[in-house]
Amino acid sequence: MSPAGYPIPRAAYIHVPFCAHRCGYCDFTLIARRDDLIDDYLRALEIDLDRLKGRPVIDTLFFGGGTPTHLSAEQLRRLTKIVLGHFQLADGYEFSVEANPAGLDDAKIAALADAGVNRVSLGVQSFDAEILVRLERDHRRRDIVSAVEHLLESIGNVSVDLIFGVPGQTLANWKGTLTQAIKLRPTHISTYGLTFEKGTQFWNRLNKGELRQASEELERSMYAAAMDQLSDAEYVQYEISNFARPGFVCRHNEVYWRGLPYFGFGPGAARYINGSRQINHRSVSTWLKRVFADDSPIGEIDELSAEDGARELLVLLLRRCEGASKQEFQQQTGFDIDELAREAVDCYTGCGLLEETDTHIRLTREGRFVADTVFVDLL
Ligand code: SF4
């Protein structure tokens, strides 16, 4: 516990904001075709990490992006050395790195394995060449197969991200992608419906009529197919978008969904410490300038009231298939779920979207299709 009584973070997130190209649907914090900034980024990250007090012990470490493996093997070795110089990994740690199949060569995989990385999350999205082109991804099926096989051999724990609801994608095409992903036997599979975020190329093209969004009915059938096919293949759904073989849930993401504290470094990275959520500047150049000038890289501070924090936690807990434990929720927030949300819980249990036991409240399978609607009423 910190002197103020808050738990000390046992998780850290490092944002690596580089990609070869910005895919049309992506609104993450990143900078494309500016590899000349990678050295500056590594120097700034080290300066920012030097502000940490001591060398905290953490259970989970996550490098996300962008594409961390867009860095060269030598740069990846520098990055892991810098970060591990500032954090100690506890026994039984989970160290995850996001990667893209394109360009993930043996030297990069060796750099990750040598640093103790024991989980890789691979941005596969689809096995279909046409869908990959539509998503502006620069890998093809053979790159995916080779990357998953090599990673399973050298790292062991490999997650695959897939996207459904891509313009022009049929249900049969999506089912084919699921079948091919399952055949490779990754330890974990995440499935996301494509969203059109304001400001992205896809958003502009949608508004100009150049792209057509999948119908709600088709998206629903695709999500149902994911739940059915993955469960038949013994992947257990543990969160709205996440499925794992036994023993392979992502422990780092569980930290977010349980409302536990975490460190965050790099442009756009969020941290949750002492009850306050802070988000670094999203612009890579602003983040670099501020760190080099010894200014704070924090762009936003989110101080939620105790009640708003409790409502937000309830929604995060409900993302998990296990749902919210009434007793743990009360202990963690000081609020009783009855006080906060009895009316909405009764309404949604009445129509079959939530279910309630003596100890827990959770989404039903039907509720997972419309989770966002349920969550709006709980916030
Ligand atoms: S590779 Fe991933 S992070 Fe990079 S632009 Fe494409 S979707 Fe975004």
mmCIF file of C-alpha atoms and ligand atoms in Angstrom:
data_model
loop_
_atom_site.group_PDB
_atom_site.id
_atom_site.type_symbol
_atom_site.label_atom_id
_atom_site.label_comp_id
_atom_site.label_asym_id
_atom_site.label_seq_id
_atom_site.Cartn_x
_atom_site.Cartn_y
_atom_site.Cartn_z
ATOM 1 C CA MET A 1 0.000 0.000 0.000
ATOM 2 C CA SER A 2 1.103 3.578 -0.636
ATOM 3 C CA PRO A 3 1.169 6.002 2.361
ATOM 4 C CA ALA A 4 -2.341 7.195 1.259
ATOM 5 C CA GLY A 5 -3.648 3.619 1.525
ATOM 6 C CA TYR A 6 -3.830 2.897 -2.219
ATOM 7 C CA PRO A 7 -2.392 -0.386 -3.515
ATOM 8 C CA ILE A 8 0.993 -0.040 -5.221
ATOM 9 C CA PRO A 9 0.877 -1.005 -8.937
ATOM 10 C CA ARG A 10 2.099 -4.482 -9.822
ATOM 11 C CA ALA A 11 1.665 -3.976 -13.585
ATOM 12 C CA ALA A 12 3.335 -1.737 -16.175
ATOM 13 C CA TYR A 13 2.425 -0.707 -19.728
ATOM 14 C CA ILE A 14 4.966 0.691 -22.198
ATOM 15 C CA HIS A 15 3.661 2.313 -25.387
ATOM 16 C CA VAL A 16 5.804 1.907 -28.517
ATOM 17 C CA PRO A 17 4.318 4.310 -31.083
ATOM 18 C CA PHE A 18 5.851 3.198 -34.401
ATOM 19 C CA CYS A 19 4.304 1.492 -37.435
ATOM 20 C CA ALA A 20 5.317 1.076 -41.076
ATOM 21 C CA HIS A 21 2.026 2.641 -42.190
ATOM 22 C CA ARG A 22 -1.200 3.844 -40.502
ATOM 23 C CA CYS A 23 -3.988 1.379 -41.355
ATOM 24 C CA GLY A 24 -7.187 3.145 -42.442
ATOM 25 C CA TYR A 25 -9.237 2.074 -39.416
ATOM 26 C CA CYS A 26 -6.597 2.755 -36.738
ATOM 27 C CA ASP A 27 -6.829 5.627 -34.266
ATOM 28 C CA PHE A 28 -4.113 4.477 -31.857
ATOM 29 C CA THR A 29 -1.276 6.726 -30.734
ATOM 30 C CA LEU A 30 1.425 6.176 -33.317
ATOM 31 C CA ILE A 31 3.619 7.755 -35.928
ATOM 32 C CA ALA A 32 4.176 6.028 -39.274
ATOM 33 C CA ARG A 33 7.266 6.263 -41.489
ATOM 34 C CA ARG A 34 9.282 8.118 -38.849
ATOM 35 C CA ASP A 35 11.801 5.457 -37.903
ATOM 36 C CA ASP A 36 14.318 8.308 -37.567
ATOM 37 C CA LEU A 37 12.576 9.098 -34.226
ATOM 38 C CA ILE A 38 13.117 5.655 -32.681
ATOM 39 C CA ASP A 39 16.481 6.551 -31.110
ATOM 40 C CA ASP A 40 15.003 9.720 -29.599
ATOM 41 C CA TYR A 41 12.063 7.692 -28.302
ATOM 42 C CA LEU A 42 14.381 5.212 -26.579
ATOM 43 C CA ARG A 43 16.406 8.028 -24.987
ATOM 44 C CA ALA A 44 13.252 9.841 -23.821
ATOM 45 C CA LEU A 45 11.721 6.657 -22.439
ATOM 46 C CA GLU A 46 14.836 6.086 -20.355
ATOM 47 C CA ILE A 47 14.736 9.664 -19.035
ATOM 48 C CA ASP A 48 11.055 9.304 -18.130
ATOM 49 C CA LEU A 49 11.609 5.914 -16.467
ATOM 50 C CA ASP A 50 14.486 7.411 -14.432
ATOM 51 C CA ARG A 51 11.789 9.407 -12.569
ATOM 52 C CA LEU A 52 10.435 6.194 -11.033
ATOM 53 C CA LYS A 53 11.293 5.749 -7.389
ATOM 54 C CA GLY A 54 13.230 2.534 -6.804
ATOM 55 C CA ARG A 55 12.827 -0.440 -9.107
ATOM 56 C CA PRO A 56 9.237 -1.628 -8.540
ATOM 57 C CA VAL A 57 8.438 -5.324 -8.597
ATOM 58 C CA ILE A 58 5.704 -6.121 -11.134
ATOM 59 C CA ASP A 59 3.737 -9.243 -12.037
ATOM 60 C CA THR A 60 2.821 -8.159 -15.557
ATOM 61 C CA LEU A 61 4.604 -6.060 -18.165
ATOM 62 C CA PHE A 62 2.997 -5.186 -21.506
ATOM 63 C CA PHE A 63 4.576 -3.518 -24.558
ATOM 64 C CA GLY A 64 1.782 -2.238 -26.816
ATOM 65 C CA GLY A 65 1.610 0.053 -29.785
ATOM 66 C CA GLY A 66 1.836 0.906 -32.554
ATOM 67 C CA THR A 67 3.909 -2.102 -33.402
ATOM 68 C CA PRO A 68 6.698 -2.772 -30.881
ATOM 69 C CA THR A 69 8.241 -5.274 -33.305
ATOM 70 C CA HIS A 70 8.552 -2.551 -35.951
ATOM 71 C CA LEU A 71 11.787 -1.790 -34.048
ATOM 72 C CA SER A 72 14.894 -3.615 -35.284
ATOM 73 C CA ALA A 73 16.208 -6.563 -33.267
ATOM 74 C CA GLU A 74 18.965 -4.326 -31.879
ATOM 75 C CA GLN A 75 16.451 -1.596 -30.913
ATOM 76 C CA LEU A 76 14.209 -4.213 -29.264
ATOM 77 C CA ARG A 77 17.191 -5.356 -27.190
ATOM 78 C CA ARG A 78 17.825 -1.752 -26.113
ATOM 79 C CA LEU A 79 14.143 -1.224 -25.291
ATOM 80 C CA THR A 80 13.861 -4.342 -23.111
ATOM 81 C CA LYS A 81 17.166 -3.518 -21.395
ATOM 82 C CA ILE A 82 15.976 0.017 -20.561
ATOM 83 C CA VAL A 83 12.616 -1.140 -19.215
ATOM 84 C CA LEU A 84 13.975 -4.095 -17.243
ATOM 85 C CA GLY A 85 16.573 -1.757 -15.737
ATOM 86 C CA HIS A 86 13.653 0.084 -14.107
ATOM 87 C CA PHE A 87 11.280 -2.756 -13.157
ATOM 88 C CA GLN A 88 11.874 -6.131 -11.531
ATOM 89 C CA LEU A 89 9.774 -9.003 -12.806
ATOM 90 C CA ALA A 90 8.268 -11.053 -9.974
ATOM 91 C CA ASP A 91 8.422 -14.868 -10.022
ATOM 92 C CA GLY A 92 5.739 -16.224 -12.334
ATOM 93 C CA TYR A 93 5.573 -12.903 -14.255
ATOM 94 C CA GLU A 94 3.770 -12.349 -17.574
ATOM 95 C CA PHE A 95 5.693 -10.237 -20.115
ATOM 96 C CA SER A 96 3.619 -9.562 -23.264
ATOM 97 C CA VAL A 97 4.610 -7.825 -26.466
ATOM 98 C CA GLU A 98 2.324 -6.881 -29.354
ATOM 99 C CA ALA A 99 3.688 -7.853 -32.754
ATOM 100 C CA ASN A 100 2.742 -7.901 -36.416
ATOM 101 C CA PRO A 101 3.368 -10.950 -38.592
ATOM 102 C CA ALA A 102 5.122 -8.858 -41.286
ATOM 103 C CA GLY A 103 8.834 -8.542 -40.675
ATOM 104 C CA LEU A 104 8.834 -10.627 -37.499
ATOM 105 C CA ASP A 105 12.101 -12.375 -38.260
ATOM 106 C CA ASP A 106 14.156 -14.833 -36.203
ATOM 107 C CA ALA A 107 16.462 -12.079 -34.889
ATOM 108 C CA LYS A 108 13.518 -10.119 -33.432
ATOM 109 C CA ILE A 109 11.931 -13.245 -31.928
ATOM 110 C CA ALA A 110 15.320 -14.130 -30.370
ATOM 111 C CA ALA A 111 15.624 -10.591 -28.935
ATOM 112 C CA LEU A 112 12.206 -10.987 -27.281
ATOM 113 C CA ALA A 113 12.876 -14.501 -25.975
ATOM 114 C CA ASP A 114 16.310 -13.490 -24.603
ATOM 115 C CA ALA A 115 14.687 -10.626 -22.658
ATOM 116 C CA GLY A 116 12.246 -13.032 -21.000
ATOM 117 C CA VAL A 117 9.159 -12.159 -23.063
ATOM 118 C CA ASN A 118 6.732 -15.038 -22.459
ATOM 119 C CA ARG A 119 3.630 -13.900 -24.335
ATOM 120 C CA VAL A 120 3.209 -12.371 -27.803
ATOM 121 C CA SER A 121 -0.031 -10.864 -29.058
ATOM 122 C CA LEU A 122 -0.091 -11.021 -32.839
ATOM 123 C CA GLY A 123 -2.150 -8.600 -34.969
ATOM 124 C CA VAL A 124 -3.438 -11.147 -37.502
ATOM 125 C CA GLN A 125 -6.925 -9.675 -38.174
ATOM 126 C CA SER A 126 -7.802 -12.052 -41.059
ATOM 127 C CA PHE A 127 -6.443 -14.971 -43.081
ATOM 128 C CA ASP A 128 -8.117 -13.759 -46.258
ATOM 129 C CA ALA A 129 -5.915 -11.864 -48.729
ATOM 130 C CA GLU A 130 -8.717 -9.534 -49.920
ATOM 131 C CA ILE A 131 -9.809 -8.629 -46.393
ATOM 132 C CA LEU A 132 -6.199 -7.969 -45.397
ATOM 133 C CA VAL A 133 -5.813 -5.602 -48.361
ATOM 134 C CA ARG A 134 -9.076 -3.849 -47.423
ATOM 135 C CA LEU A 135 -7.759 -3.400 -43.882
ATOM 136 C CA GLU A 136 -4.485 -2.084 -45.394
ATOM 137 C CA ARG A 137 -2.470 -4.726 -43.568
ATOM 138 C CA ASP A 138 0.915 -5.564 -45.052
ATOM 139 C CA HIS A 139 1.036 -9.275 -44.188
ATOM 140 C CA ARG A 140 -0.423 -12.327 -45.893
ATOM 141 C CA ARG A 141 -1.538 -15.779 -44.771
ATOM 142 C CA ARG A 142 1.937 -17.348 -45.128
ATOM 143 C CA ASP A 143 3.456 -14.641 -42.849
ATOM 144 C CA ILE A 144 0.831 -15.417 -40.190
ATOM 145 C CA VAL A 145 1.411 -19.176 -40.290
ATOM 146 C CA SER A 146 5.170 -18.768 -40.122
ATOM 147 C CA ALA A 147 4.988 -16.195 -37.275
ATOM 148 C CA VAL A 148 2.584 -18.263 -35.142
ATOM 149 C CA GLU A 149 4.611 -21.452 -35.648
ATOM 150 C CA HIS A 150 7.922 -19.771 -34.773
ATOM 151 C CA LEU A 151 6.435 -17.988 -31.750
ATOM 152 C CA LEU A 152 4.799 -21.146 -30.407
ATOM 153 C CA GLU A 153 8.205 -22.866 -30.623
ATOM 154 C CA SER A 154 10.280 -20.112 -29.022
ATOM 155 C CA ILE A 155 7.906 -18.131 -26.761
ATOM 156 C CA GLY A 156 5.103 -20.676 -26.237
ATOM 157 C CA ASN A 157 2.246 -18.338 -25.331
ATOM 158 C CA VAL A 158 0.783 -16.679 -28.453
ATOM 159 C CA SER A 159 -2.414 -14.694 -28.810
ATOM 160 C CA VAL A 160 -4.023 -13.906 -32.150
ATOM 161 C CA ASP A 161 -6.209 -10.794 -32.761
ATOM 162 C CA LEU A 162 -8.976 -11.080 -35.371
ATOM 163 C CA ILE A 163 -11.408 -8.465 -36.770
ATOM 164 C CA PHE A 164 -14.947 -9.095 -38.004
ATOM 165 C CA GLY A 165 -17.503 -6.822 -39.663
ATOM 166 C CA VAL A 166 -15.020 -5.629 -42.321
ATOM 167 C CA PRO A 167 -16.799 -4.029 -45.320
ATOM 168 C CA GLY A 168 -17.503 -6.746 -47.880
ATOM 169 C CA GLN A 169 -16.717 -9.606 -45.471
ATOM 170 C CA THR A 170 -19.240 -12.454 -45.533
ATOM 171 C CA LEU A 171 -20.183 -14.733 -42.657
ATOM 172 C CA ALA A 172 -18.576 -17.680 -44.494
ATOM 173 C CA ASN A 173 -15.358 -15.705 -44.908
ATOM 174 C CA TRP A 174 -15.265 -14.867 -41.161
ATOM 175 C CA LYS A 175 -15.942 -18.484 -40.219
ATOM 176 C CA GLY A 176 -13.037 -19.486 -42.485
ATOM 177 C CA THR A 177 -10.727 -17.087 -40.650
ATOM 178 C CA LEU A 178 -11.806 -18.522 -37.282
ATOM 179 C CA THR A 179 -11.196 -22.083 -38.556
ATOM 180 C CA GLN A 180 -7.712 -21.218 -39.769
ATOM 181 C CA ALA A 181 -6.824 -19.432 -36.533
ATOM 182 C CA ILE A 182 -7.995 -22.405 -34.445
ATOM 183 C CA LYS A 183 -5.989 -24.805 -36.630
ATOM 184 C CA LEU A 184 -2.763 -23.047 -35.618
ATOM 185 C CA ARG A 185 -3.615 -23.651 -31.919
ATOM 186 C CA PRO A 186 -2.587 -20.286 -30.429
ATOM 187 C CA THR A 187 -3.099 -20.134 -26.669
ATOM 188 C CA HIS A 188 -5.444 -17.146 -26.866
ATOM 189 C CA ILE A 189 -7.721 -15.511 -29.462
ATOM 190 C CA SER A 190 -9.270 -12.008 -29.347
ATOM 191 C CA THR A 191 -12.094 -11.055 -31.730
ATOM 192 C CA TYR A 192 -13.109 -7.431 -32.292
ATOM 193 C CA GLY A 193 -15.894 -5.919 -34.378
ATOM 194 C CA LEU A 194 -14.495 -3.235 -36.731
ATOM 195 C CA THR A 195 -15.331 0.260 -35.525
ATOM 196 C CA PHE A 196 -15.198 3.436 -37.589
ATOM 197 C CA GLU A 197 -13.493 5.960 -35.312
ATOM 198 C CA LYS A 198 -13.930 9.654 -36.045
ATOM 199 C CA GLY A 199 -10.872 11.112 -37.762
ATOM 200 C CA THR A 200 -9.694 7.854 -39.365
ATOM 201 C CA GLN A 201 -9.523 7.282 -43.122
ATOM 202 C CA PHE A 202 -12.226 4.645 -42.781
ATOM 203 C CA TRP A 203 -14.503 7.189 -41.062
ATOM 204 C CA ASN A 204 -14.009 9.632 -43.960
ATOM 205 C CA ARG A 205 -14.577 6.938 -46.571
ATOM 206 C CA LEU A 206 -17.732 5.769 -44.774
ATOM 207 C CA ASN A 207 -19.095 9.305 -44.819
ATOM 208 C CA LYS A 208 -18.286 9.691 -48.526
ATOM 209 C CA GLY A 209 -20.129 6.427 -49.258
ATOM 210 C CA GLU A 210 -16.933 4.637 -50.350
ATOM 211 C CA LEU A 211 -17.251 1.994 -47.605
ATOM 212 C CA ARG A 212 -20.328 0.229 -46.317
ATOM 213 C CA GLN A 213 -20.613 -0.826 -42.708
ATOM 214 C CA ALA A 214 -21.666 -4.436 -42.045
ATOM 215 C CA SER A 215 -25.303 -4.685 -40.963
ATOM 216 C CA GLU A 216 -26.085 -5.180 -37.283
ATOM 217 C CA GLU A 217 -27.552 -8.563 -38.097
ATOM 218 C CA LEU A 218 -24.387 -9.734 -39.880
ATOM 219 C CA GLU A 219 -22.146 -8.473 -37.043
ATOM 220 C CA ARG A 220 -24.307 -10.319 -34.571
ATOM 221 C CA SER A 221 -24.049 -13.565 -36.568
ATOM 222 C CA MET A 222 -20.271 -13.114 -36.771
ATOM 223 C CA TYR A 223 -19.911 -12.619 -33.028
ATOM 224 C CA ALA A 224 -22.166 -15.647 -32.398
ATOM 225 C CA ALA A 225 -19.994 -17.705 -34.782
ATOM 226 C CA ALA A 226 -16.868 -16.676 -32.838
ATOM 227 C CA MET A 227 -18.413 -17.702 -29.514
ATOM 228 C CA ASP A 228 -19.623 -21.042 -30.937
ATOM 229 C CA GLN A 229 -16.555 -22.046 -32.958
ATOM 230 C CA LEU A 230 -14.078 -21.037 -30.266
ATOM 231 C CA SER A 231 -15.987 -22.762 -27.507
ATOM 232 C CA ASP A 232 -16.210 -25.955 -29.647
ATOM 233 C CA ALA A 233 -12.418 -25.765 -30.007
ATOM 234 C CA GLU A 234 -11.999 -25.493 -26.208
ATOM 235 C CA TYR A 235 -11.209 -21.810 -26.013
ATOM 236 C CA VAL A 236 -12.981 -20.476 -22.944
ATOM 237 C CA GLN A 237 -14.535 -17.032 -23.279
ATOM 238 C CA TYR A 238 -13.491 -14.982 -20.257
ATOM 239 C CA GLU A 239 -14.270 -11.460 -21.509
ATOM 240 C CA ILE A 240 -16.518 -9.945 -24.178
ATOM 241 C CA SER A 241 -13.768 -10.112 -26.830
ATOM 242 C CA ASN A 242 -11.329 -12.621 -25.365
ATOM 243 C CA PHE A 243 -11.021 -16.405 -25.437
ATOM 244 C CA ALA A 244 -8.222 -18.524 -23.955
ATOM 245 C CA ARG A 245 -7.153 -22.104 -23.644
ATOM 246 C CA PRO A 246 -7.117 -23.111 -19.956
ATOM 247 C CA GLY A 247 -4.328 -21.321 -18.068
ATOM 248 C CA PHE A 248 -3.755 -18.620 -20.721
ATOM 249 C CA VAL A 249 -5.982 -15.642 -19.831
ATOM 250 C CA CYS A 250 -4.129 -12.341 -20.290
ATOM 251 C CA ARG A 251 -3.218 -11.394 -16.731
ATOM 252 C CA HIS A 252 -2.209 -7.862 -17.709
ATOM 253 C CA ASN A 253 -5.630 -7.061 -19.183
ATOM 254 C CA GLU A 254 -7.252 -8.535 -16.075
ATOM 255 C CA VAL A 255 -5.523 -5.730 -14.136
ATOM 256 C CA TYR A 256 -7.489 -3.147 -16.193
ATOM 257 C CA TRP A 257 -10.804 -5.002 -15.944
ATOM 258 C CA ARG A 258 -10.441 -5.401 -12.184
ATOM 259 C CA GLY A 259 -9.730 -1.696 -11.669
ATOM 260 C CA LEU A 260 -6.253 -2.386 -10.238
ATOM 261 C CA PRO A 261 -3.447 0.200 -10.469
ATOM 262 C CA TYR A 262 -0.736 0.173 -13.169
ATOM 263 C CA PHE A 263 2.230 2.192 -14.360
ATOM 264 C CA GLY A 264 2.239 3.580 -17.905
ATOM 265 C CA PHE A 265 5.097 5.085 -19.955
ATOM 266 C CA GLY A 266 5.420 6.379 -23.514
ATOM 267 C CA PRO A 267 3.288 8.691 -25.668
ATOM 268 C CA GLY A 268 -0.456 8.278 -25.090
ATOM 269 C CA ALA A 269 0.132 5.765 -22.275
ATOM 270 C CA ALA A 270 -2.310 5.806 -19.369
ATOM 271 C CA ARG A 271 -1.429 5.070 -15.742
ATOM 272 C CA TYR A 272 -3.658 4.557 -12.732
ATOM 273 C CA ILE A 273 -1.891 5.331 -9.493
ATOM 274 C CA ASN A 274 -3.183 6.507 -6.089
ATOM 275 C CA GLY A 275 -6.753 6.646 -7.381
ATOM 276 C CA SER A 276 -5.884 9.018 -10.235
ATOM 277 C CA ARG A 277 -5.757 8.187 -13.932
ATOM 278 C CA GLN A 278 -3.260 10.138 -15.997
ATOM 279 C CA ILE A 279 -2.754 10.003 -19.740
ATOM 280 C CA ASN A 280 0.427 11.125 -21.488
ATOM 281 C CA HIS A 281 0.359 13.439 -24.513
ATOM 282 C CA ARG A 282 -0.707 11.480 -27.571
ATOM 283 C CA SER A 283 1.481 13.410 -30.002
ATOM 284 C CA VAL A 284 4.847 11.672 -30.217
ATOM 285 C CA SER A 285 6.670 14.934 -30.940
ATOM 286 C CA THR A 286 5.003 16.741 -28.003
ATOM 287 C CA TRP A 287 5.812 13.833 -25.703
ATOM 288 C CA LEU A 288 9.462 13.853 -26.868
ATOM 289 C CA LYS A 289 9.801 17.640 -26.468
ATOM 290 C CA ARG A 290 8.319 17.602 -22.984
ATOM 291 C CA VAL A 291 10.441 14.732 -21.720
ATOM 292 C CA PHE A 292 13.655 16.253 -23.155
ATOM 293 C CA ALA A 293 12.760 19.633 -21.599
ATOM 294 C CA ASP A 294 12.246 17.918 -18.228
ATOM 295 C CA ASP A 295 8.526 18.822 -18.314
ATOM 296 C CA SER A 296 5.772 16.436 -17.376
ATOM 297 C CA PRO A 297 4.604 14.281 -20.327
ATOM 298 C CA ILE A 298 1.113 14.067 -18.785
ATOM 299 C CA GLY A 299 -1.588 15.536 -21.026
ATOM 300 C CA GLU A 300 -4.738 14.668 -19.063
ATOM 301 C CA ILE A 301 -5.620 13.878 -15.466
ATOM 302 C CA ASP A 302 -8.887 12.140 -14.787
ATOM 303 C CA GLU A 303 -10.015 12.484 -11.177
ATOM 304 C CA LEU A 304 -13.279 10.561 -10.903
ATOM 305 C CA SER A 305 -15.575 11.015 -7.897
ATOM 306 C CA ALA A 306 -15.785 7.916 -5.686
ATOM 307 C CA GLU A 307 -19.236 7.131 -7.099
ATOM 308 C CA ASP A 308 -18.263 7.596 -10.760
ATOM 309 C CA GLY A 309 -15.161 5.470 -10.133
ATOM 310 C CA ALA A 310 -17.335 2.735 -8.642
ATOM 311 C CA ARG A 311 -19.749 2.814 -11.614
ATOM 312 C CA GLU A 312 -16.852 2.619 -14.037
ATOM 313 C CA LEU A 313 -15.436 -0.347 -12.157
ATOM 314 C CA LEU A 314 -18.812 -2.112 -12.266
ATOM 315 C CA VAL A 315 -18.821 -1.829 -16.060
ATOM 316 C CA LEU A 316 -15.233 -3.083 -16.320
ATOM 317 C CA LEU A 317 -16.009 -6.069 -14.088
ATOM 318 C CA LEU A 318 -19.063 -6.892 -16.188
ATOM 319 C CA ARG A 319 -16.894 -7.136 -19.304
ATOM 320 C CA ARG A 320 -15.507 -10.334 -17.739
ATOM 321 C CA CYS A 321 -17.696 -13.438 -18.105
ATOM 322 C CA GLU A 322 -17.253 -14.132 -14.392
ATOM 323 C CA GLY A 323 -18.995 -10.798 -13.754
ATOM 324 C CA ALA A 324 -18.881 -8.636 -10.625
ATOM 325 C CA SER A 325 -18.617 -10.227 -7.196
ATOM 326 C CA LYS A 326 -20.968 -8.214 -4.962
ATOM 327 C CA GLN A 327 -18.779 -8.652 -1.897
ATOM 328 C CA GLU A 328 -15.468 -7.811 -3.613
ATOM 329 C CA PHE A 329 -17.070 -4.785 -5.283
ATOM 330 C CA GLN A 330 -18.237 -3.508 -1.904
ATOM 331 C CA GLN A 331 -14.789 -4.053 -0.369
ATOM 332 C CA GLN A 332 -12.964 -2.382 -3.277
ATOM 333 C CA THR A 333 -15.196 0.676 -3.693
ATOM 334 C CA GLY A 334 -17.171 1.064 -0.453
ATOM 335 C CA PHE A 335 -20.381 1.025 -2.546
ATOM 336 C CA ASP A 336 -23.063 -1.600 -2.618
ATOM 337 C CA ILE A 337 -24.190 -2.547 -6.151
ATOM 338 C CA ASP A 338 -27.781 -2.250 -4.883
ATOM 339 C CA GLU A 339 -27.253 1.385 -3.930
ATOM 340 C CA LEU A 340 -25.673 2.242 -7.264
ATOM 341 C CA ALA A 341 -27.587 0.326 -9.862
ATOM 342 C CA ARG A 342 -30.486 -1.747 -8.468
ATOM 343 C CA GLU A 343 -33.044 -0.366 -10.899
ATOM 344 C CA ALA A 344 -30.924 -0.977 -14.007
ATOM 345 C CA VAL A 345 -29.846 -4.429 -12.782
ATOM 346 C CA ASP A 346 -33.492 -5.436 -12.191
ATOM 347 C CA CYS A 347 -34.515 -4.116 -15.585
ATOM 348 C CA TYR A 348 -31.755 -6.009 -17.447
ATOM 349 C CA THR A 349 -32.130 -9.245 -15.455
ATOM 350 C CA GLY A 350 -35.871 -9.028 -16.234
ATOM 351 C CA CYS A 351 -35.190 -8.966 -19.969
ATOM 352 C CA GLY A 352 -32.478 -11.618 -19.879
ATOM 353 C CA LEU A 353 -29.399 -9.463 -20.578
ATOM 354 C CA LEU A 354 -27.949 -9.748 -17.035
ATOM 355 C CA GLU A 355 -28.118 -12.616 -14.585
ATOM 356 C CA GLU A 356 -27.808 -12.376 -10.824
ATOM 357 C CA THR A 357 -26.833 -15.015 -8.278
ATOM 358 C CA ASP A 358 -26.420 -14.604 -4.504
ATOM 359 C CA THR A 359 -22.786 -13.595 -5.056
ATOM 360 C CA HIS A 360 -22.399 -12.208 -8.605
ATOM 361 C CA ILE A 361 -23.946 -10.140 -11.373
ATOM 362 C CA ARG A 362 -22.901 -10.927 -14.941
ATOM 363 C CA LEU A 363 -23.914 -10.484 -18.566
ATOM 364 C CA THR A 364 -25.791 -13.392 -20.117
ATOM 365 C CA ARG A 365 -24.719 -14.650 -23.553
ATOM 366 C CA GLU A 366 -27.542 -12.520 -24.992
ATOM 367 C CA GLY A 367 -26.277 -9.547 -22.980
ATOM 368 C CA ARG A 368 -22.803 -9.787 -24.580
ATOM 369 C CA PHE A 369 -24.301 -8.835 -27.965
ATOM 370 C CA VAL A 370 -25.573 -5.525 -26.593
ATOM 371 C CA ALA A 371 -23.121 -4.930 -23.762
ATOM 372 C CA ASP A 372 -22.566 -1.264 -24.658
ATOM 373 C CA THR A 373 -26.273 -0.498 -24.287
ATOM 374 C CA VAL A 374 -26.381 -2.182 -20.878
ATOM 375 C CA PHE A 375 -23.235 -0.346 -19.756
ATOM 376 C CA VAL A 376 -24.608 3.094 -20.664
ATOM 377 C CA ASP A 377 -27.392 2.586 -18.133
ATOM 378 C CA LEU A 378 -24.963 1.575 -15.388
ATOM 379 C CA LEU A 379 -22.636 4.563 -15.770
HETATM 380 S S1 SF4 B 1 -0.398 -2.020 -37.530
HETATM 381 FE FE1 SF4 B 1 -1.865 -1.889 -35.802
HETATM 382 S S2 SF4 B 1 -1.199 -0.126 -34.591
HETATM 383 FE FE2 SF4 B 1 -0.164 0.020 -36.592
HETATM 384 S S3 SF4 B 1 -1.498 1.311 -37.824
HETATM 385 FE FE3 SF4 B 1 -2.129 -0.788 -38.262
HETATM 386 S S4 SF4 B 1 -3.768 -1.224 -36.772
HETATM 387 FE FE4 SF4 B 1 -2.712 0.633 -36.060
#
